[in-house]
CSV table of C-alpha atoms in Angstrom, one decimal:
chain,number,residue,atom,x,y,z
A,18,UNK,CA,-19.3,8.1,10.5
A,19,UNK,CA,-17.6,6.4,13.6
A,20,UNK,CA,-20.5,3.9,14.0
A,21,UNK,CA,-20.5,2.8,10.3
A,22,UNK,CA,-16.8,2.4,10.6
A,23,UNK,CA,-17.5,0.0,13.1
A,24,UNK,CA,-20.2,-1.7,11.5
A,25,UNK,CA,-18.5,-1.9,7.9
A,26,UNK,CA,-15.6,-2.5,8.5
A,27,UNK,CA,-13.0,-5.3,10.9
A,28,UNK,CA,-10.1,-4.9,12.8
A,29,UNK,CA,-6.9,-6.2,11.1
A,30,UNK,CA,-3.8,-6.1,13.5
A,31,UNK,CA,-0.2,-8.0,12.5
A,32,UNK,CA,3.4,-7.8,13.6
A,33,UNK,CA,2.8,-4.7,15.3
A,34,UNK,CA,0.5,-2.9,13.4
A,35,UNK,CA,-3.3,-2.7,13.8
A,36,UNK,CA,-6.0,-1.0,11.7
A,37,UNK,CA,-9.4,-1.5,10.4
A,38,UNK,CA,-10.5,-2.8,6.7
A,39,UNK,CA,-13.5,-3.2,5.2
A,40,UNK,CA,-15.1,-6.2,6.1
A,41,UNK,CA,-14.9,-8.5,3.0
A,42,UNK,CA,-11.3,-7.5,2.8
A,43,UNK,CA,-9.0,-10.4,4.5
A,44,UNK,CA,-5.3,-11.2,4.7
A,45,UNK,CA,-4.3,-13.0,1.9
A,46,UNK,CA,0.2,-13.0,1.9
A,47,UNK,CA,3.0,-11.6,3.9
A,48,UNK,CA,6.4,-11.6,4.3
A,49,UNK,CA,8.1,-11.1,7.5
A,50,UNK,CA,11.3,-10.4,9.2
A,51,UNK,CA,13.3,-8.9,12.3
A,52,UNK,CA,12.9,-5.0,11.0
A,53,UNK,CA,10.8,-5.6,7.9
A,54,UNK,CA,7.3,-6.6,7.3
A,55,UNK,CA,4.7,-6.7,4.3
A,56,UNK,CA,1.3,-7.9,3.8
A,57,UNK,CA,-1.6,-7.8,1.2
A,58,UNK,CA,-4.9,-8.2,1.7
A,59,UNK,CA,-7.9,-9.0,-0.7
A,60,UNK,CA,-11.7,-9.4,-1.5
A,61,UNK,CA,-13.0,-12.4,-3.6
A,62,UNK,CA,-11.6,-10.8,-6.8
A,63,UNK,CA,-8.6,-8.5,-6.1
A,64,UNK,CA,-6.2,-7.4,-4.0
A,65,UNK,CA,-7.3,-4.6,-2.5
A,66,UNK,CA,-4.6,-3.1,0.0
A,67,UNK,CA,-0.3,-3.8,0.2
A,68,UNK,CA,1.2,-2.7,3.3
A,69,UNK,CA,4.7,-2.5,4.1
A,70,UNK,CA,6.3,-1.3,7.2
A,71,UNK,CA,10.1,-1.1,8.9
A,72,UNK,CA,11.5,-0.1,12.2
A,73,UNK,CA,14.7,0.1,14.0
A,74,UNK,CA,16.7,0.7,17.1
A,75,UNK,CA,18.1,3.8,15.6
A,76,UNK,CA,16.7,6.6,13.5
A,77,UNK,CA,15.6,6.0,10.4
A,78,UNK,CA,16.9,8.2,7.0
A,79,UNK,CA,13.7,9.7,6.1
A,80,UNK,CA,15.1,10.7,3.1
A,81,UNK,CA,16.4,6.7,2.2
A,82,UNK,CA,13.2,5.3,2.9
A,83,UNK,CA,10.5,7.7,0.7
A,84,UNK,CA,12.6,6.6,-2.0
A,85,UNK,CA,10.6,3.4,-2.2
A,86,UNK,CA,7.2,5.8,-1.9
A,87,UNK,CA,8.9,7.8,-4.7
A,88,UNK,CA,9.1,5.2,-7.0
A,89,UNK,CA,5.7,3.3,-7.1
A,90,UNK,CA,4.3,7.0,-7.3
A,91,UNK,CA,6.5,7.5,-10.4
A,92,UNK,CA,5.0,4.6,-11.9
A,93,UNK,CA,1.3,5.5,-10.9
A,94,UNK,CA,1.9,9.3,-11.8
A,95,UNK,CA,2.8,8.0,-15.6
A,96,UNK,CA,0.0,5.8,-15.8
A,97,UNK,CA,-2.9,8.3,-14.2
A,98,UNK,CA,-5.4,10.1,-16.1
A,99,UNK,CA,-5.5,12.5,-12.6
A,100,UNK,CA,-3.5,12.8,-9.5
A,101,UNK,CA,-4.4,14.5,-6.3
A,102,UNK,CA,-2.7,15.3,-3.3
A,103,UNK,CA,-5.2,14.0,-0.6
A,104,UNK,CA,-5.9,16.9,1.8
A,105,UNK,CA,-6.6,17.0,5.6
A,106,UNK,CA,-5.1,13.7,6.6
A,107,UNK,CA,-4.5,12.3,10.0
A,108,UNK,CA,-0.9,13.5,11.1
A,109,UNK,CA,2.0,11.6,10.3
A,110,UNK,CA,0.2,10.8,6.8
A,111,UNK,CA,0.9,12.2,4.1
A,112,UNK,CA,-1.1,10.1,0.3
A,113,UNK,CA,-1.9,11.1,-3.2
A,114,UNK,CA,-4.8,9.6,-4.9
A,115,UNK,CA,-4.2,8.5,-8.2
A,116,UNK,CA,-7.7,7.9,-10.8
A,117,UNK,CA,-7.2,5.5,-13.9
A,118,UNK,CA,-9.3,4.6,-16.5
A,119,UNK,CA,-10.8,1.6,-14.5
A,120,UNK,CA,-10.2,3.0,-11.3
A,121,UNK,CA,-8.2,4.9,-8.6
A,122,UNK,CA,-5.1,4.2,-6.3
A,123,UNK,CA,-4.3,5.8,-2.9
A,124,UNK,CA,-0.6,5.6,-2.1
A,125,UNK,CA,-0.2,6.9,1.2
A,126,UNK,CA,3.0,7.4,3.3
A,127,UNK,CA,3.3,7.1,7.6
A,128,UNK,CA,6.8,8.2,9.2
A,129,UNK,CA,6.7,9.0,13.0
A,130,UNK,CA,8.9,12.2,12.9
A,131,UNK,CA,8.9,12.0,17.0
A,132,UNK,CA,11.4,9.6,16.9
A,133,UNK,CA,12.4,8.5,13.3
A,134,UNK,CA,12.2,4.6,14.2
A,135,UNK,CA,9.0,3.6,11.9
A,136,UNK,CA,7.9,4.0,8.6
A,137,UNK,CA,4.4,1.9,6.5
A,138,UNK,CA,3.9,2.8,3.1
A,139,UNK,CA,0.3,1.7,2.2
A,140,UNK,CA,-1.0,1.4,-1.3
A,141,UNK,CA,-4.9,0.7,-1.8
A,142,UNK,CA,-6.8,-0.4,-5.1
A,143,UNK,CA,-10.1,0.7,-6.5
A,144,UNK,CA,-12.1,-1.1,-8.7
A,145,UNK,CA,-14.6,1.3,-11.4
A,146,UNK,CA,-17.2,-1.1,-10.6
A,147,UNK,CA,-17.0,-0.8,-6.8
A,148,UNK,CA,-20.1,-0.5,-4.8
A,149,UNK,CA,-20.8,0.1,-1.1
A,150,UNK,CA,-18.0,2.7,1.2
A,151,UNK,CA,-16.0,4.6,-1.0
A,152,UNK,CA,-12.0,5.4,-1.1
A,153,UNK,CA,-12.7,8.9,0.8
A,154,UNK,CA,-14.4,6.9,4.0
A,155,UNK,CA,-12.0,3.5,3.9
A,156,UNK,CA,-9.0,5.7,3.9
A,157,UNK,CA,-9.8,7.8,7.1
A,158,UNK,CA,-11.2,4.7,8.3
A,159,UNK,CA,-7.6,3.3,8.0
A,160,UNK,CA,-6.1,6.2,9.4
A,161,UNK,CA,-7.6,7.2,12.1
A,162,UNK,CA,-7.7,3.7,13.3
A,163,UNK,CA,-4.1,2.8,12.3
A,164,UNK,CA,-2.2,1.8,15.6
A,165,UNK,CA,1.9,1.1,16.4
A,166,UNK,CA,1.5,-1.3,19.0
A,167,UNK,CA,4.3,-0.4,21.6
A,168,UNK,CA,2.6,-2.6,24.6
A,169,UNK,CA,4.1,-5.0,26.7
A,170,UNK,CA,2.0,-7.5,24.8
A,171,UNK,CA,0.9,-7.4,20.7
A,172,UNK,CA,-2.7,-8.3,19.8
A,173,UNK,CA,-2.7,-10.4,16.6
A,174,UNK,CA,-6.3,-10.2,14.1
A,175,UNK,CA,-6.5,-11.4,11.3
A,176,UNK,CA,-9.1,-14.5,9.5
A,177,UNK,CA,-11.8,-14.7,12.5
A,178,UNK,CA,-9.2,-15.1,14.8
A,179,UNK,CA,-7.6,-12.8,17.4
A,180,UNK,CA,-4.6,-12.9,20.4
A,181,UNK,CA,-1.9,-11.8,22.0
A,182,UNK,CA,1.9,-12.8,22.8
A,183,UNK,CA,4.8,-10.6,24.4
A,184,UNK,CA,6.0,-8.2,22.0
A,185,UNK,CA,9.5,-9.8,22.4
A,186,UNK,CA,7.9,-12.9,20.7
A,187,UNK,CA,8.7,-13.2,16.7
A,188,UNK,CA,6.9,-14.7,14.2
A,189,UNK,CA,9.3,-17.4,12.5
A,190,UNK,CA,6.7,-19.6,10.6
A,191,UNK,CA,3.1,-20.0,9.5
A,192,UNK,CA,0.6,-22.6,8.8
A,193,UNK,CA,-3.1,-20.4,7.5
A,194,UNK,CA,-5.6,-23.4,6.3
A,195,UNK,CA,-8.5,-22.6,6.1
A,196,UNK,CA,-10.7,-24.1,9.9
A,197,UNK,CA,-6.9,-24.7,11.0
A,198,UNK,CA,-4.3,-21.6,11.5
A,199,UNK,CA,-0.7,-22.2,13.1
A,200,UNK,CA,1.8,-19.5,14.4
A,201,UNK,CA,4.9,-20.3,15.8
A,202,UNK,CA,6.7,-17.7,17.6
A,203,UNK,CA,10.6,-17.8,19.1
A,204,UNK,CA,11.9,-16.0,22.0
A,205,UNK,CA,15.3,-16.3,23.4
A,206,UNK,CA,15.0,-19.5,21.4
A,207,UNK,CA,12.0,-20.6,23.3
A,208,UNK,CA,9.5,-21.4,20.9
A,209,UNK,CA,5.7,-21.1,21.2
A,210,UNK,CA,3.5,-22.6,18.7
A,211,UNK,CA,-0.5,-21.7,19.1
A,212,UNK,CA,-3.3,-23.4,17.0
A,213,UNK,CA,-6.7,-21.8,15.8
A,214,UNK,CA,-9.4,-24.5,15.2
A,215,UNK,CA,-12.6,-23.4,14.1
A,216,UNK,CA,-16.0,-25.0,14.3
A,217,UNK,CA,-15.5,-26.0,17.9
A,218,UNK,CA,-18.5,-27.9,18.6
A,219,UNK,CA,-17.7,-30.6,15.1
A,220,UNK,CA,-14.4,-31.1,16.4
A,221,UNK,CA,-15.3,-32.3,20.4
A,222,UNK,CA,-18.5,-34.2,19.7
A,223,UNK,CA,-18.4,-35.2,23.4
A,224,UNK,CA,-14.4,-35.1,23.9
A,225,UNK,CA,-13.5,-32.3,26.5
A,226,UNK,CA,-10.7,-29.8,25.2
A,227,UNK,CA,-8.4,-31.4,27.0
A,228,UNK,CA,-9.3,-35.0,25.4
A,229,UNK,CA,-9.2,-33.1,22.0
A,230,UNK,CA,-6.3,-32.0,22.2
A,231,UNK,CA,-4.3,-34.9,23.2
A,232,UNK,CA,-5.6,-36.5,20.0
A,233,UNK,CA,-4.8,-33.4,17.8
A,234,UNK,CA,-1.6,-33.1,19.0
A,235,UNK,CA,-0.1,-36.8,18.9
A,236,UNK,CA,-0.9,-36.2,15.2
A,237,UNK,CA,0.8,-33.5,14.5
A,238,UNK,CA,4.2,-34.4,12.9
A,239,UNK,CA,6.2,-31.8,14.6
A,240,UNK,CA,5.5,-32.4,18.0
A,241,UNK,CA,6.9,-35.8,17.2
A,242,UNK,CA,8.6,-37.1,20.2
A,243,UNK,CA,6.1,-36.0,22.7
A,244,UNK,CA,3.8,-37.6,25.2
A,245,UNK,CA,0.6,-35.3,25.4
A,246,UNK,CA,-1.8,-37.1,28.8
A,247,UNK,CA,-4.1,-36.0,31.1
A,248,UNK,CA,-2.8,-36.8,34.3
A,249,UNK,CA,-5.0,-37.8,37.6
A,250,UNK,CA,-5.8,-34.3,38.3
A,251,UNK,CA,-7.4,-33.7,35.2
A,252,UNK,CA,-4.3,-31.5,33.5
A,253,UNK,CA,-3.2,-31.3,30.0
A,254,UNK,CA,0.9,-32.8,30.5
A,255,UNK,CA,3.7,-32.9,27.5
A,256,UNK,CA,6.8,-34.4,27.9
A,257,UNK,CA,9.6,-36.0,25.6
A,258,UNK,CA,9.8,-38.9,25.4
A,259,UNK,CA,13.1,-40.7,25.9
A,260,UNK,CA,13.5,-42.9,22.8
A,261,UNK,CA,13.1,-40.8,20.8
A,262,UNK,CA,14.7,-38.0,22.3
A,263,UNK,CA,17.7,-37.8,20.2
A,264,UNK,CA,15.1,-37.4,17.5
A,265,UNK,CA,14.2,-33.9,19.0
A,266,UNK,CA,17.9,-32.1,18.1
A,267,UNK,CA,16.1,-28.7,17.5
A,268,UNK,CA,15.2,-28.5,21.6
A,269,UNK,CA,18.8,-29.9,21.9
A,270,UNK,CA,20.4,-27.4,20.1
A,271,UNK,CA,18.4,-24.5,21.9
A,272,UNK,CA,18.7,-25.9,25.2
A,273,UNK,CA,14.9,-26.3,25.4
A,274,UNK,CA,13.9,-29.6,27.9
A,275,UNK,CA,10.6,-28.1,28.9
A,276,UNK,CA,7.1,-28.0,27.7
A,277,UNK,CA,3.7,-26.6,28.6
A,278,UNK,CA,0.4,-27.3,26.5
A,279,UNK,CA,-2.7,-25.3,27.0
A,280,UNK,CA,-5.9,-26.0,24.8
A,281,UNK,CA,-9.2,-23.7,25.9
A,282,UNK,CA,-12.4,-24.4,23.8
A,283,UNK,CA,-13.7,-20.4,23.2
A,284,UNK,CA,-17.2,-20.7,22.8
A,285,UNK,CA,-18.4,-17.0,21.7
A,286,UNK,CA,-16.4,-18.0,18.5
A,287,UNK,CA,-16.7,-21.2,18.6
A,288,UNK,CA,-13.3,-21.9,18.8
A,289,UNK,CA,-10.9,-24.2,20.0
A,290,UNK,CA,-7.1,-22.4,20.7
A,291,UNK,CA,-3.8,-25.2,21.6
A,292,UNK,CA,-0.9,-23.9,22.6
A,293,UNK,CA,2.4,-25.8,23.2
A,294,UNK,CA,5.0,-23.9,24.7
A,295,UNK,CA,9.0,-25.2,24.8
A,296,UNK,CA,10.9,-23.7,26.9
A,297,UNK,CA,14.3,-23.3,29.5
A,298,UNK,CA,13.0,-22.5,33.1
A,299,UNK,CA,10.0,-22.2,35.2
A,300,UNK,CA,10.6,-18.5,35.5
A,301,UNK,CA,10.0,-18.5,31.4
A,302,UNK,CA,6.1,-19.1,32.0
A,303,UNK,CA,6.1,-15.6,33.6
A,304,UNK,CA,6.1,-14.3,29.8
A,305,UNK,CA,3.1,-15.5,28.9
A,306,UNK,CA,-0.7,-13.8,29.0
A,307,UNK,CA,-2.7,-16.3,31.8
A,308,UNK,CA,-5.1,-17.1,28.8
A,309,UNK,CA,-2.2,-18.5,26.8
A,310,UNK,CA,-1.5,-21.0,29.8
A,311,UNK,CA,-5.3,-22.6,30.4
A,312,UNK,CA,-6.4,-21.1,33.6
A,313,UNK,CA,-9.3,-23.0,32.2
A,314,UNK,CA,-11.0,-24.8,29.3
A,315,UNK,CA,-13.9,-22.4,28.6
A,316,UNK,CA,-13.9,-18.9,27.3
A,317,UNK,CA,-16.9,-16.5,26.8
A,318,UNK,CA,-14.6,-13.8,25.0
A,319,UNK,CA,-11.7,-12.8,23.2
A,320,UNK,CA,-8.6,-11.1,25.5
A,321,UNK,CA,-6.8,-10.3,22.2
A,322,UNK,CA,-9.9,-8.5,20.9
A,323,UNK,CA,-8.7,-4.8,19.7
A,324,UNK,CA,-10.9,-2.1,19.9
């Protein structure tokens, strides 16, 4: 069962949370903030799973929060031909499968009783016509692989593409295109923006990472202001420059004056990953995972890879 998991199916691991989908089923909208989080994700025809999760610094009201699991059910119970109580879950879950004329609905419920600081509610869509793993094996497949990051650092998977950032790193903004994905995250307001190119080997065509991403990044209109070099040594260099440094009020206004780019061409996934980092002091760097910082410009593997 494990080993089809594995082969059917990919890991999917956002803002905290990581767990494993079927294959053809991808990311496809969220919504994000400091204590509240949602995402869908879809196949080429529908949308096959909504997720929505909370935490907090202080105990949640169980009570308050099923009352959003309470409604949708209240909906789906009206509009069932059958519902089910789904047996023998994982701990912490609790679900009711819910069969329609043209399909079936799994709402399932997760609240960490331990500690009363999370709660995901997970709804996932069935389709009559489906063919291939059923609801019964994608559900525990979900379950049992479904994961509350609490590490020092949070792996990100999602679209090909997979990393990791300091837990204490939020996601303020987004840019998913399809061979280009942005994410820009803000800490203490330091701000660290990574880039996920993909078909490496089109984009060098004989350029070095480094090279490559001095173009890529003069481009881009909101590193405006910058002067991205390779210096005598052979090293990736940013700095403002000073006419048009008054056009840079956002690092003004955070009290940001320092910058560190990275770019490191991973060729197992034939990759290439930029990261620009803006930040206060030298000590600041001492957040960051090495691979974030271009201890070189080749990879073999992935260090956000989640197992």
């Amino acid at each position: 069962m494990k080993k089809r998991f594995a082969k059917n199916t990919h890991r999917l691991a956002w803002a905290g949370l990581s767990f494993q989908i079927p294959k053809n089923w991808n990311i496809s909208s969220y919504n994000f903030g400091k204590k509240f989080n949602r995402l869908e994700a879809e196949d080429d025809h529908y949308v096959r799973l909504e997720a929505e999760w909370m935490t907090s610094p202080q105990r949640l009201d169980e009570a308050k929060v099923l009352k959003r699991y309470r409604k949708a059910a209240r909906r789906l119970s009206r509009a069932a031909v059958e519902e089910t109580e789904i047996p023998d879950l994982p701990g912490n879950w609790s679900g009711f499968r819910y069969d329609m004329s043209d399909g079936a609905c799994l709402i399932l419920a997760f609240f960490s009783p331990a500690d009363a600081l999370f709660f995901a509610f997970v709804r996932i869509h069935f389709m009559s016509q489906d063919k291939g793993e059923g609801p019964a094996g994608i559900l525990m497949a979900l379950c049992r692989s479904f994961t509350v990051q609490q590490r020092e650092l949070t792996t990100w998977a999602f679209l090909g593409i997979s990393f990791q950032v300091p837990a204490a790193f939020r996601l303020i903004k987004t840019s998913l295109q399809a061979g280009r994905k942005l994410m820009v995250f803000q800490w203490r307001l330091r701000k660290l923006c990574l880039w996920h190119l993909s078909l490496a080997d089109m984009l060098l065509k004989g350029k070095t990472p480094r090279e490559f991403a001095v173009e890529f990044l003069r481009a881009r209109p909101e590193m405006r202001g910058l002067r991205f070099q390779i210096d005598e040594a052979g090293e990736l260099t940013v700095r403002p420059r000073r006419r048009y440094f008054l056009g840079r009020m956002e690092d003004l206004g955070r009290m940001c004056f320092r910058y560190r780019a990275a770019c490191v061409h991973d060729r197992a996934k034939n990759q290439i990953k930029l990261t620009v980092f803006n930040y206060r002091r030298e000590s600041d760097l001492e957040q960051l995972p090495p691979e974030l910082l271009d201890l070189g410009t080749e990879i073999s593997g992935d260090p956000g890879d989640v197992e």
